[in-house]
Short mmCIF file of C-alpha atoms in Angstrom, two decimals:
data_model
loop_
_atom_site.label_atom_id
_atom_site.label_comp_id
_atom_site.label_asym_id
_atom_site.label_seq_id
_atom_site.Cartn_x
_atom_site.Cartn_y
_atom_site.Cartn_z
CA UNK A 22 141.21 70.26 91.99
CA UNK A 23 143.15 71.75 89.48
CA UNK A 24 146.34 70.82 87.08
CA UNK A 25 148.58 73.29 85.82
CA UNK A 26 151.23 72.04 83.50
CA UNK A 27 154.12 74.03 82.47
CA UNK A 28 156.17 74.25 79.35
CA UNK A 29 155.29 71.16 77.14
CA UNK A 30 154.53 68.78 79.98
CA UNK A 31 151.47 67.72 77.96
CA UNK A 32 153.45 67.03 74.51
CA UNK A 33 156.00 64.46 76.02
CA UNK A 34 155.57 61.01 77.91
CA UNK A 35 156.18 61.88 81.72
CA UNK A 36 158.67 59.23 83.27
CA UNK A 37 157.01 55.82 84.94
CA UNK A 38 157.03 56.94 88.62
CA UNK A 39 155.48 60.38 87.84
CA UNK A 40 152.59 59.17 85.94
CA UNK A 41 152.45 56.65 88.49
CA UNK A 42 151.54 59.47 90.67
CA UNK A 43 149.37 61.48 88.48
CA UNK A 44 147.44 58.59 88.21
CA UNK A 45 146.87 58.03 91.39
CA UNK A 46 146.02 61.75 92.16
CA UNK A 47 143.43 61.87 89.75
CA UNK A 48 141.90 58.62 91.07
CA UNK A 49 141.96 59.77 94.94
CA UNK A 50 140.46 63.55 93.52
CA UNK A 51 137.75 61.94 91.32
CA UNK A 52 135.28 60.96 94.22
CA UNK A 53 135.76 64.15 95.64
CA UNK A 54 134.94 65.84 92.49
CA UNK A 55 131.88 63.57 92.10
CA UNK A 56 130.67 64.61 95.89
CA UNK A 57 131.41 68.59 95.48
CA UNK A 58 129.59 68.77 92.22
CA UNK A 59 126.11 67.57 94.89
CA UNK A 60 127.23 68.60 98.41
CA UNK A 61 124.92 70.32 100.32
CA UNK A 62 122.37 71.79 97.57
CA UNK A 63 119.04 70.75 99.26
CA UNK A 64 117.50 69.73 96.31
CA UNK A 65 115.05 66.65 96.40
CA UNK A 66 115.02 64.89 92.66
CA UNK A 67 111.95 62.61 94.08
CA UNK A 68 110.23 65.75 94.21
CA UNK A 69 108.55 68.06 91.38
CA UNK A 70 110.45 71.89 91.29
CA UNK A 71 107.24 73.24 91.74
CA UNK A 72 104.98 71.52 93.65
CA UNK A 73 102.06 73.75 94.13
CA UNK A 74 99.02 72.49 96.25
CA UNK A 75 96.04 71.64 94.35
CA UNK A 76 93.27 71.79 96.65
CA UNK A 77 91.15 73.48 94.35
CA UNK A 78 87.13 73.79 95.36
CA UNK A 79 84.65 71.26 93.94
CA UNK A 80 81.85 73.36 92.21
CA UNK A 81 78.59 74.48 93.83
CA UNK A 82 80.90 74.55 97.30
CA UNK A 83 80.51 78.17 98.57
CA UNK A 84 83.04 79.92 100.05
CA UNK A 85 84.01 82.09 102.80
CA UNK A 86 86.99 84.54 103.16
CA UNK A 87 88.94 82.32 104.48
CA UNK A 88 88.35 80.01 102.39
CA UNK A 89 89.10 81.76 99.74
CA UNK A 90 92.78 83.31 101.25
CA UNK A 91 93.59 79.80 101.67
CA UNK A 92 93.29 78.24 98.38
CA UNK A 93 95.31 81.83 97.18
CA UNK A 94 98.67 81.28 99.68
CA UNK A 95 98.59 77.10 99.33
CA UNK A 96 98.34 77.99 95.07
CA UNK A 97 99.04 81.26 93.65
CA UNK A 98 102.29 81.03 91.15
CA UNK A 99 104.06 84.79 92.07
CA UNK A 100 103.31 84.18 95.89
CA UNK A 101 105.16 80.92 95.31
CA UNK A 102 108.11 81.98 92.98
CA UNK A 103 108.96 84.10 96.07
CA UNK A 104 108.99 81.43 98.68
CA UNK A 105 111.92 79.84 96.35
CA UNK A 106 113.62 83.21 96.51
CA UNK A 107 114.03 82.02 100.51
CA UNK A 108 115.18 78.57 99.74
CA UNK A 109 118.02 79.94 97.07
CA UNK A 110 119.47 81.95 99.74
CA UNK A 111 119.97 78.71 101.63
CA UNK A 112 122.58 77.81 99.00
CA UNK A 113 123.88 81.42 99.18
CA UNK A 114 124.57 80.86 102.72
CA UNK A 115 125.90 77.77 102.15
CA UNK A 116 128.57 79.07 99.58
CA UNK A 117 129.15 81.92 101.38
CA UNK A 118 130.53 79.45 104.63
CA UNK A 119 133.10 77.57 102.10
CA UNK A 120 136.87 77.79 102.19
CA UNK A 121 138.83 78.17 99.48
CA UNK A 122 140.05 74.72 97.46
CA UNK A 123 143.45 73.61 97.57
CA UNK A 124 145.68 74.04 93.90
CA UNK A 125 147.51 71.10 93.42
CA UNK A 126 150.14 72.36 90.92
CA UNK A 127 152.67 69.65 88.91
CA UNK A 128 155.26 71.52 87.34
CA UNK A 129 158.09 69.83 84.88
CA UNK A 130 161.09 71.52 83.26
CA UNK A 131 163.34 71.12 80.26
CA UNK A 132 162.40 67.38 79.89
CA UNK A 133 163.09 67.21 76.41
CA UNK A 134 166.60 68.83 76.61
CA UNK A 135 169.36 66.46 75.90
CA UNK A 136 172.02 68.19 77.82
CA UNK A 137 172.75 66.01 80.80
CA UNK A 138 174.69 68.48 82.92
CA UNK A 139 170.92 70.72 83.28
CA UNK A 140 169.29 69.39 86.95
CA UNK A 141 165.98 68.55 85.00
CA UNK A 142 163.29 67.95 87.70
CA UNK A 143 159.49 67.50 88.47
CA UNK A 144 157.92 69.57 91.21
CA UNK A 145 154.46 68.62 93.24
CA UNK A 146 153.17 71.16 95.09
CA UNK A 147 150.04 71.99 97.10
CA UNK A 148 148.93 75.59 97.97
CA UNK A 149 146.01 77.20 100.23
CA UNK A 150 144.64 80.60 99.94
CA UNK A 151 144.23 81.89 103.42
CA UNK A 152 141.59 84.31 104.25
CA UNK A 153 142.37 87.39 106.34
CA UNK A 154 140.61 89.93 108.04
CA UNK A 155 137.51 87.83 108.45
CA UNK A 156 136.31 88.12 104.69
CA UNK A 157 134.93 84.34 105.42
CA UNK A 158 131.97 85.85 108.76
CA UNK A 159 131.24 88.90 106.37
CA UNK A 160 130.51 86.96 103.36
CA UNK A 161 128.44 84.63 105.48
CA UNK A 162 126.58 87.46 107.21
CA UNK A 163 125.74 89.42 103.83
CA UNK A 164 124.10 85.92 102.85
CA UNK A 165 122.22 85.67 105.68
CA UNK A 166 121.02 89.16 105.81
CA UNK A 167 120.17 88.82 101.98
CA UNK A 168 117.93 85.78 103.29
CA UNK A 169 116.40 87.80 106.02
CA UNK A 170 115.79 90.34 103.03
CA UNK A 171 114.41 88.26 100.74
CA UNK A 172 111.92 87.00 103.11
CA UNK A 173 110.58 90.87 103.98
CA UNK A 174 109.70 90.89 100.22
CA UNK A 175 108.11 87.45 100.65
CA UNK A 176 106.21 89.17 103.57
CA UNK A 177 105.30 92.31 101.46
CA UNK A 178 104.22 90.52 98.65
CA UNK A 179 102.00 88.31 100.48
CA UNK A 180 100.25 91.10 102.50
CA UNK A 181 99.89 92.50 98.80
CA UNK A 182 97.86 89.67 97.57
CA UNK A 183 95.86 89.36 100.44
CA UNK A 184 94.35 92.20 100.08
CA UNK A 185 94.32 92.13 96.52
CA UNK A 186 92.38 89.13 97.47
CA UNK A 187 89.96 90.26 99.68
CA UNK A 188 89.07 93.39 97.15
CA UNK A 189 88.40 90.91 94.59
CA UNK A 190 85.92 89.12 97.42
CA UNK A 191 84.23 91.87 97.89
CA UNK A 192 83.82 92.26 94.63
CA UNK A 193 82.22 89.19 93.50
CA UNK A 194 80.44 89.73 97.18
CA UNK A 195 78.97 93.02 95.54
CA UNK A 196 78.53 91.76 92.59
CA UNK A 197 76.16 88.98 93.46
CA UNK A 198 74.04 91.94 95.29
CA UNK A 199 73.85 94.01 92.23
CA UNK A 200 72.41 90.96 90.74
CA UNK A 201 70.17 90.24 93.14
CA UNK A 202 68.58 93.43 92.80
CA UNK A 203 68.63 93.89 89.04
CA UNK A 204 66.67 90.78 89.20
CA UNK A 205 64.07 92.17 91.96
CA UNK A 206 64.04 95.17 89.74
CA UNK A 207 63.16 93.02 86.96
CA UNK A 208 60.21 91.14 88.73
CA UNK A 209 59.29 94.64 90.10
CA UNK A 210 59.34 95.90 86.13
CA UNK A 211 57.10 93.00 85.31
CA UNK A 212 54.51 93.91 87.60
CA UNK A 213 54.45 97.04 86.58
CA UNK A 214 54.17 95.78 82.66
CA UNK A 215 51.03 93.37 83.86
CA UNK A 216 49.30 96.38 85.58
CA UNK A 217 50.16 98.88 82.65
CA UNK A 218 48.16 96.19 80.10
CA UNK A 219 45.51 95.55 82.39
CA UNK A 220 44.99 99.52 82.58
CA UNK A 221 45.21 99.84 78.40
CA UNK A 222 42.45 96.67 78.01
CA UNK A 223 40.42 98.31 80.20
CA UNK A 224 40.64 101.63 78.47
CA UNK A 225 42.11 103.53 81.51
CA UNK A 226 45.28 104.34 79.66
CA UNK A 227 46.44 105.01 76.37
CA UNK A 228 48.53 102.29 74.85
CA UNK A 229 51.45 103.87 74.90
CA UNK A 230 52.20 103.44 78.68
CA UNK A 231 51.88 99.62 77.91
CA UNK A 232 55.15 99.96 75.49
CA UNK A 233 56.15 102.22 77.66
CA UNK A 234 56.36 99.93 80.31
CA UNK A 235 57.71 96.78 77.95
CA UNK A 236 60.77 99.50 77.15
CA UNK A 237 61.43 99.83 81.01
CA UNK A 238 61.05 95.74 81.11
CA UNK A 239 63.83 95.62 78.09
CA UNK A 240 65.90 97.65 80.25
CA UNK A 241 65.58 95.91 83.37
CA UNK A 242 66.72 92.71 81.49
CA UNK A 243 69.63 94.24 79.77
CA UNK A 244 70.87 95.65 83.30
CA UNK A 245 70.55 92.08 84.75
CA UNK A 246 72.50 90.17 82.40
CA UNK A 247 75.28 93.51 82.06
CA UNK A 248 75.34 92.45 86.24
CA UNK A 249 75.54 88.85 85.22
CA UNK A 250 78.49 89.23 83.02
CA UNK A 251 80.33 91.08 85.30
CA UNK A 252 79.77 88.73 88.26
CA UNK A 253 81.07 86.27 85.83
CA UNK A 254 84.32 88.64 84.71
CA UNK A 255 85.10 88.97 88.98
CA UNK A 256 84.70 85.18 90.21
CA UNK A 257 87.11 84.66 86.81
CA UNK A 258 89.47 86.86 88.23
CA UNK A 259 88.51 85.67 91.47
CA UNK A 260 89.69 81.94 90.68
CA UNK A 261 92.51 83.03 88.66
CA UNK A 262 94.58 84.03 92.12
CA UNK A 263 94.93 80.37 93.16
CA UNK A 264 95.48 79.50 89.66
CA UNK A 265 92.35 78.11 88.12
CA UNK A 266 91.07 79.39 84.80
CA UNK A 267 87.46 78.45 85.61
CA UNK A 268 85.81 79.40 88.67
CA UNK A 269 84.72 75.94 90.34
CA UNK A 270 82.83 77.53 93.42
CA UNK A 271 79.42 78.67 93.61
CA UNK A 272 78.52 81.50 95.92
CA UNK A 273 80.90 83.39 98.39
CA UNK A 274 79.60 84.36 101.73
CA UNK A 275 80.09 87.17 103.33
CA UNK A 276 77.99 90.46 105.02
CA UNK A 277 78.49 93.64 102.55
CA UNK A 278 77.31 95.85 105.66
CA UNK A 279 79.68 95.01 108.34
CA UNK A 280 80.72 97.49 109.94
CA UNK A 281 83.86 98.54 112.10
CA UNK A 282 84.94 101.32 114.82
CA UNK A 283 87.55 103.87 112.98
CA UNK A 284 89.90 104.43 114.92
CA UNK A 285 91.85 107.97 115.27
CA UNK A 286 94.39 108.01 112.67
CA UNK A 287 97.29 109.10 115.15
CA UNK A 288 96.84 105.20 116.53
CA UNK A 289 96.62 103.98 112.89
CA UNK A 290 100.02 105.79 111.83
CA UNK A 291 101.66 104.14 114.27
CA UNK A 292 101.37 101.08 112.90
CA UNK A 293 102.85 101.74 109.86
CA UNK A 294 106.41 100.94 110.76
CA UNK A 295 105.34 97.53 111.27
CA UNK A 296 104.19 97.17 107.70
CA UNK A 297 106.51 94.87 105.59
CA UNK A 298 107.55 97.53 103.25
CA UNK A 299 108.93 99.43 106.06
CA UNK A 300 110.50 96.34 107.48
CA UNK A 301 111.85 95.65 104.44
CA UNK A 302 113.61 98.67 104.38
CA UNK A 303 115.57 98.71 106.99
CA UNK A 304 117.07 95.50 106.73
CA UNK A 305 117.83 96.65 103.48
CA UNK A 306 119.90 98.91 105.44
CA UNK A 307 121.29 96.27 107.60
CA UNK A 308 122.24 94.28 104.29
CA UNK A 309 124.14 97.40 103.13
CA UNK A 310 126.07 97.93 106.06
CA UNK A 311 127.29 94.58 105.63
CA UNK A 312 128.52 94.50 102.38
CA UNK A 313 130.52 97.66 103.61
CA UNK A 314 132.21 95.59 105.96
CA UNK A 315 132.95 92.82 103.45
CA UNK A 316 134.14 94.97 100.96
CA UNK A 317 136.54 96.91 104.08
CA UNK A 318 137.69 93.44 104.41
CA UNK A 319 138.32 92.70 101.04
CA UNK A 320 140.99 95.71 101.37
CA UNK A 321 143.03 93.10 103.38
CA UNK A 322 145.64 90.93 101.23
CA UNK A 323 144.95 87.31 101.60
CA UNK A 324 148.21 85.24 101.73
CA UNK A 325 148.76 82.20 99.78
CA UNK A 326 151.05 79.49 101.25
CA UNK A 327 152.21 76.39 99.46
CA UNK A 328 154.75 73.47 99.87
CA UNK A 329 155.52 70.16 98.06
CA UNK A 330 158.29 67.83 96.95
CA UNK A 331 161.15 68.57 93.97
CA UNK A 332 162.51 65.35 92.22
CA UNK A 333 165.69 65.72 90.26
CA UNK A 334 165.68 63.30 87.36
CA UNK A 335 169.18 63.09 86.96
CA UNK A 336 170.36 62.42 90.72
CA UNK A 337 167.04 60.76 91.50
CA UNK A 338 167.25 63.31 94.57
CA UNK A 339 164.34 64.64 96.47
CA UNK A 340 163.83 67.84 98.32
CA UNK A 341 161.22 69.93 100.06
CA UNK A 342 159.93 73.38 98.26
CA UNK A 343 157.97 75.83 100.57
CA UNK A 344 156.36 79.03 98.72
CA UNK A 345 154.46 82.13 100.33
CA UNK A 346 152.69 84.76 97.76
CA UNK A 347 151.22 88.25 99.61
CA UNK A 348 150.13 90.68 97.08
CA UNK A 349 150.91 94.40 97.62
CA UNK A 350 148.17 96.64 97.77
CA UNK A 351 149.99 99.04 95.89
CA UNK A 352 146.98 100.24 93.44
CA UNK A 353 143.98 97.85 93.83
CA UNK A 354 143.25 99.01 97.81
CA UNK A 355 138.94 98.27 96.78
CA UNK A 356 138.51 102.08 97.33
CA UNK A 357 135.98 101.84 94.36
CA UNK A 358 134.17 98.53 95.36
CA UNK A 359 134.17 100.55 99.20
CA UNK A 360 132.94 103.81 97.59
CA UNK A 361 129.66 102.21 95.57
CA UNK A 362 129.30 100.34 98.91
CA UNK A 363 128.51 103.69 100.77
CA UNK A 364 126.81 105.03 98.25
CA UNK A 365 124.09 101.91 98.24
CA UNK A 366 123.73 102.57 101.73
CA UNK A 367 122.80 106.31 100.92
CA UNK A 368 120.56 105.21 98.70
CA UNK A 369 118.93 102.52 101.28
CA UNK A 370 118.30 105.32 103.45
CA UNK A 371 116.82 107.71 101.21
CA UNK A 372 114.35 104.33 99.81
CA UNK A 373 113.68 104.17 103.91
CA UNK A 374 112.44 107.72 103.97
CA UNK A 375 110.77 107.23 100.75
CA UNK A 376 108.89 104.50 101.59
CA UNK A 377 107.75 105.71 105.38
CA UNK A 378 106.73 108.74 103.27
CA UNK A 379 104.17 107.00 100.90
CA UNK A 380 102.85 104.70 103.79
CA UNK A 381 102.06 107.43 105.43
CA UNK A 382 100.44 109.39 102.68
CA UNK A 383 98.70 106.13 101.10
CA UNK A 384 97.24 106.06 104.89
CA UNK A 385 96.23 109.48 104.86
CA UNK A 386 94.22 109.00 101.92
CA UNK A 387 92.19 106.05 102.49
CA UNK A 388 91.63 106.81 106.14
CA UNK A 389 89.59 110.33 105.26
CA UNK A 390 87.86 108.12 101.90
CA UNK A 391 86.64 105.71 104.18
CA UNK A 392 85.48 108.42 106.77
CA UNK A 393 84.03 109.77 103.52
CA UNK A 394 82.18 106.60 102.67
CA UNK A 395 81.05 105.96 106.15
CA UNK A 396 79.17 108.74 105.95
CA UNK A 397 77.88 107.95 102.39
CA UNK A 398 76.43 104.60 103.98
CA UNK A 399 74.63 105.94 107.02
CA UNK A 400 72.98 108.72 104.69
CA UNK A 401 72.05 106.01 101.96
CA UNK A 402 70.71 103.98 104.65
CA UNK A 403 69.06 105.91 107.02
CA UNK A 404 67.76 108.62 104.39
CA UNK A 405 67.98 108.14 100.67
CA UNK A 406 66.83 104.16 100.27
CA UNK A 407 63.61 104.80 103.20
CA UNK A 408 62.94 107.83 100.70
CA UNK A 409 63.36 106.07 97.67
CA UNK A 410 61.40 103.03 98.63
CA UNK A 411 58.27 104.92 99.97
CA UNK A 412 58.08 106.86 96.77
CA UNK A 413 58.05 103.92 94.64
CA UNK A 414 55.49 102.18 96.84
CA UNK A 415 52.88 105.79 97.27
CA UNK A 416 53.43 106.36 93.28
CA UNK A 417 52.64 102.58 92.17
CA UNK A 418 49.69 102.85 94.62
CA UNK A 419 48.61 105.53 92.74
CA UNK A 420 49.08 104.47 89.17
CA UNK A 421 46.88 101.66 89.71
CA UNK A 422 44.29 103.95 91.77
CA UNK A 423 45.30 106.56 88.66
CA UNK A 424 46.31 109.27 90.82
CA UNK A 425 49.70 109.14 89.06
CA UNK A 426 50.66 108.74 85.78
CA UNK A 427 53.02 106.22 84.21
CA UNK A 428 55.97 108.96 84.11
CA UNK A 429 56.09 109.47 88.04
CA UNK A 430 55.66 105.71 88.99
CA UNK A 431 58.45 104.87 86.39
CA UNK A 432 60.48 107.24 87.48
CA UNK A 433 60.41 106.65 91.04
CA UNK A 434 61.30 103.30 90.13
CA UNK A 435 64.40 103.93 88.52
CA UNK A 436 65.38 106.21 91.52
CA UNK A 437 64.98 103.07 94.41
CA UNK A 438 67.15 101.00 91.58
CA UNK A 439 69.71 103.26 91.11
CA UNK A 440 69.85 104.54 95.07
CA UNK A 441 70.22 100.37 96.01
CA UNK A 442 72.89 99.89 93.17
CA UNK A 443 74.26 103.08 95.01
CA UNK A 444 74.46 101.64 98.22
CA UNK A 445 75.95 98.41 97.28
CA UNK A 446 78.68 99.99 95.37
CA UNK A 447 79.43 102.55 98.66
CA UNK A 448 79.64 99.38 100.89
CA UNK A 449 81.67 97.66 98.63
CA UNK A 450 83.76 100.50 98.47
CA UNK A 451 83.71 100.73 102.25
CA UNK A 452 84.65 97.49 102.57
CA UNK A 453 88.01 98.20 100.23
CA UNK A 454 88.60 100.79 101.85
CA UNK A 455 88.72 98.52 105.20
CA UNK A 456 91.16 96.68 103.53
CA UNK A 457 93.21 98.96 102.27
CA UNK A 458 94.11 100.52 105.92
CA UNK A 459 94.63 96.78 107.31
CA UNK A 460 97.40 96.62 104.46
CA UNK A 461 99.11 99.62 105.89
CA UNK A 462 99.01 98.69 109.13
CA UNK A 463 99.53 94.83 108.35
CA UNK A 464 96.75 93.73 110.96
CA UNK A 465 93.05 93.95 111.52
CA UNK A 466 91.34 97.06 112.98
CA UNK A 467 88.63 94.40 114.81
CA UNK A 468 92.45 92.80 116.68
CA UNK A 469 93.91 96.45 117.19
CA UNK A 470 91.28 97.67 118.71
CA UNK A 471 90.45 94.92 121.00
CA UNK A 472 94.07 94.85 122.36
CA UNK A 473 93.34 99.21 122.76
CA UNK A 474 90.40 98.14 124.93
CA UNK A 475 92.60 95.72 126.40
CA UNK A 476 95.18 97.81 127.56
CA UNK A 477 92.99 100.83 128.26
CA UNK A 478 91.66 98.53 130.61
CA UNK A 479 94.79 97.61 132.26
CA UNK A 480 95.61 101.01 132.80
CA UNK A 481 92.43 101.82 134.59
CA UNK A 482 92.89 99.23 136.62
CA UNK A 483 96.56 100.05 137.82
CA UNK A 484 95.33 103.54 138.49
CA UNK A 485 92.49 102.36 140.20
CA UNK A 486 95.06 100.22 142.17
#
């Protein structure tokens, strides 16, 4: 409610009835006031503004993908502050559904004059802004689309983080591999150091393959703990997406060398348009066109209508006022407020091209990379690693028969250790890659291409039919 006093109202002592019935106003308005200033927010004061799940993993517990994507959407902070993006818009909405409040106006004239024959008088009056050409549905449905809105970005962000979260899986996945075999490499090393001093004190080599062979066992250990520390630096980063600062896990499990069908990309780049991003921008478009019909309605003058009760003070008569107020859209017609409306939705489109474009292109790419690193895998596997391995085996065969010297057998070492780190980081890499195109299309390949089969096998059946 509101009071508006006129002329020096406030300076001078109102007569008996009329404060009578300001009193009284102001005690029937005060509850009112009291239940506007909480009606309808949502908000719980038993419970915490951010209540964020803490179902974090006791240590030694391995996990599993799913495990892990779980902790992340129940915990992570920026998944989270975007949730209560969605719950705002409920007040929004709510808002946007109000009607306008009443003005309760008191007005009081030339009280302090002491001329008698001037017809001083107190008027009460109520007035209500009416609404016209249905500002009140287009408010309410640029709210709601705004909500719709806000919950695509809520969608796109956590499709984001899931497969930020995977990549970091597979990275800690990889990362525990690389360990693993800097530490065979290291037992392998040591072996070699206990056959290189049994040849020297038996005076079948010179001792320098011995330190030799104690450098290559130096190295072995400083690649081990450089794989340590940065197994260490990805289960950090790891924990740090559901929001703990240590990582209280111990292993993750998962298969580096699982493998999918590709499919052809023409049935991949049809699934972009279902990819949040793309979603998200055209209701973006849908929210535009709505505020262009708000602000067309806004181009409609609202009309204010009023009425109360006059009391002369000198005859101690009463009367009934009435008062109607329409402005004239002479000047102000919103053609500016209309203009920057069409212009947003210009600019919606353009984002909607934008953003099909980069899909698309972000598709491109990491559909021939991971064709690329296919290949890489079945030519590490199949080829390089068999090669690798037998040449390590045949020369330290023959360093300890002494067909070969120190040189070859080392060497051949370091080529199976560097081909295996090889092949961890191209499945790894593979395995992003995977990732990356289930982003795009916002599903699985494993579920697409099931429901393909699926339906290919409908279709063969209705023509067999």
């Amino acid at each position: 409610m509101k009071f508006r006093l006129r002329h020096k109202v406030l300076q001078v002592c109102l007569p008996h009835k009329v404060q009578i019935l300001i009193l009284f106003l102001v005690i029937f308005c005060y509850p009112f006031r009291v239940m506007a200033s909480s009606d309808s927010i949502g908000l719980n004061t038993d419970k915490p503004l951010n209540p964020l799940a803490q179902s974090l993993p006791a240590e030694e517990v391995d996990l599993t993908l799913r495990d892990v994507l779980e902790l992340m959407l129940q915990n992570n902070p920026e998944l989270a502050s975007f949730s209560k993006e969605i719950l705002a818009f409920e007040g929004t909405k709510l808002q946007a559904s109000k009607f306008r409040n009443p003005d309760f106006t008191v007005e009081a004239e030339d009280v302090n004059s002491s001329n008698s024959a001037l017809q001083r008088f107190t008027t009460f009056r109520i007035s209500q802004l009416i609404e016209l050409g249905g500002k009140r549905s287009a408010r309410m449905n640029v709210a709601s689309l705004g909500q719709e809105l806000a919950d695509k970005s809520y969608e796109a962000k956590k499709l984001e983080l899931i497969a930020r979260t995977a990549n970091m899986f597979i990275d800690v996945l990889a990362g525990q591999e690389r360990l693993r075999v800097a530490e065979e490499t290291l037992q392998l090393t040591q072996k070699v150091v206990d056959s290189a001093s049994k040849r020297v004190e038996s005076g079948k080599a010179p001792p320098i393959e011995e330190t030799r062979s104690k450098v290559a066992l130096s190295t072995a250990n400083i690649e081990r703990e450089q794989a340590r520390r940065d197994l260490a630096s990805t289960r950090t980063q790891l924990a740090l997406l559901w929001g703990s600062a240590m990582p209280q896990f111990g292993k993750v499990l998962g298969d580096l060398e699982s493998t999918v069908v590709i499919p052809v990309f023409e049935v991949l780049e049809r699934r972009i348009l279902n990819n949040p991003l793309a979603l998200r921008s055209v209701k973006n478009i849908e929210h535009r066109k709505a505020i262009i019909e708000l602000e067309k309605s806004r181009r409609i003058p609202d009309v204010t209508l009023g009425g109360g009760i006059r009391r002369y003070l000198v005859t101690e008569d009463t009367t009934a006022v009435v008062n109607l107020s329409i402005p004239i859209p002479v000047f102000d017609r919103n053609q500016g407020n209309l203009q920057e409306a069409y212009q947003r939705l210009n600019k919606a489109k353009d984002e909607q091209t934008a953003a099909e474009l980069l899909l698309r292109t972000e598709l491109s790419r990491a559909y021939q990379a991971l064709l690329a690193a296919q290949n890489e895998i079945k030519l590490l596997h199949d080829e390089v690693l068999p090669g690798a391995r037998s040449a390590f085996e045949v020369a330290n065969r023959g360093y300890e028969l002494g067909r070969f010297s120190f040189l070859e057998m080392l060497d051949a070492q370091r080529a199976l250790f560097q081909n295996r780190v090889l092949y961890v980081r191209a499945l790894a890499n593979y395995q992003r890659l995977i990732n990356e195109i289930e982003r795009l299309i916002a599903a699985p390949i494993d579920d697409f291409l099931s429901m393909t089969a699926t339906r290919q096998s409908e279709d063969n059946l209705e023509y067999k039919e």
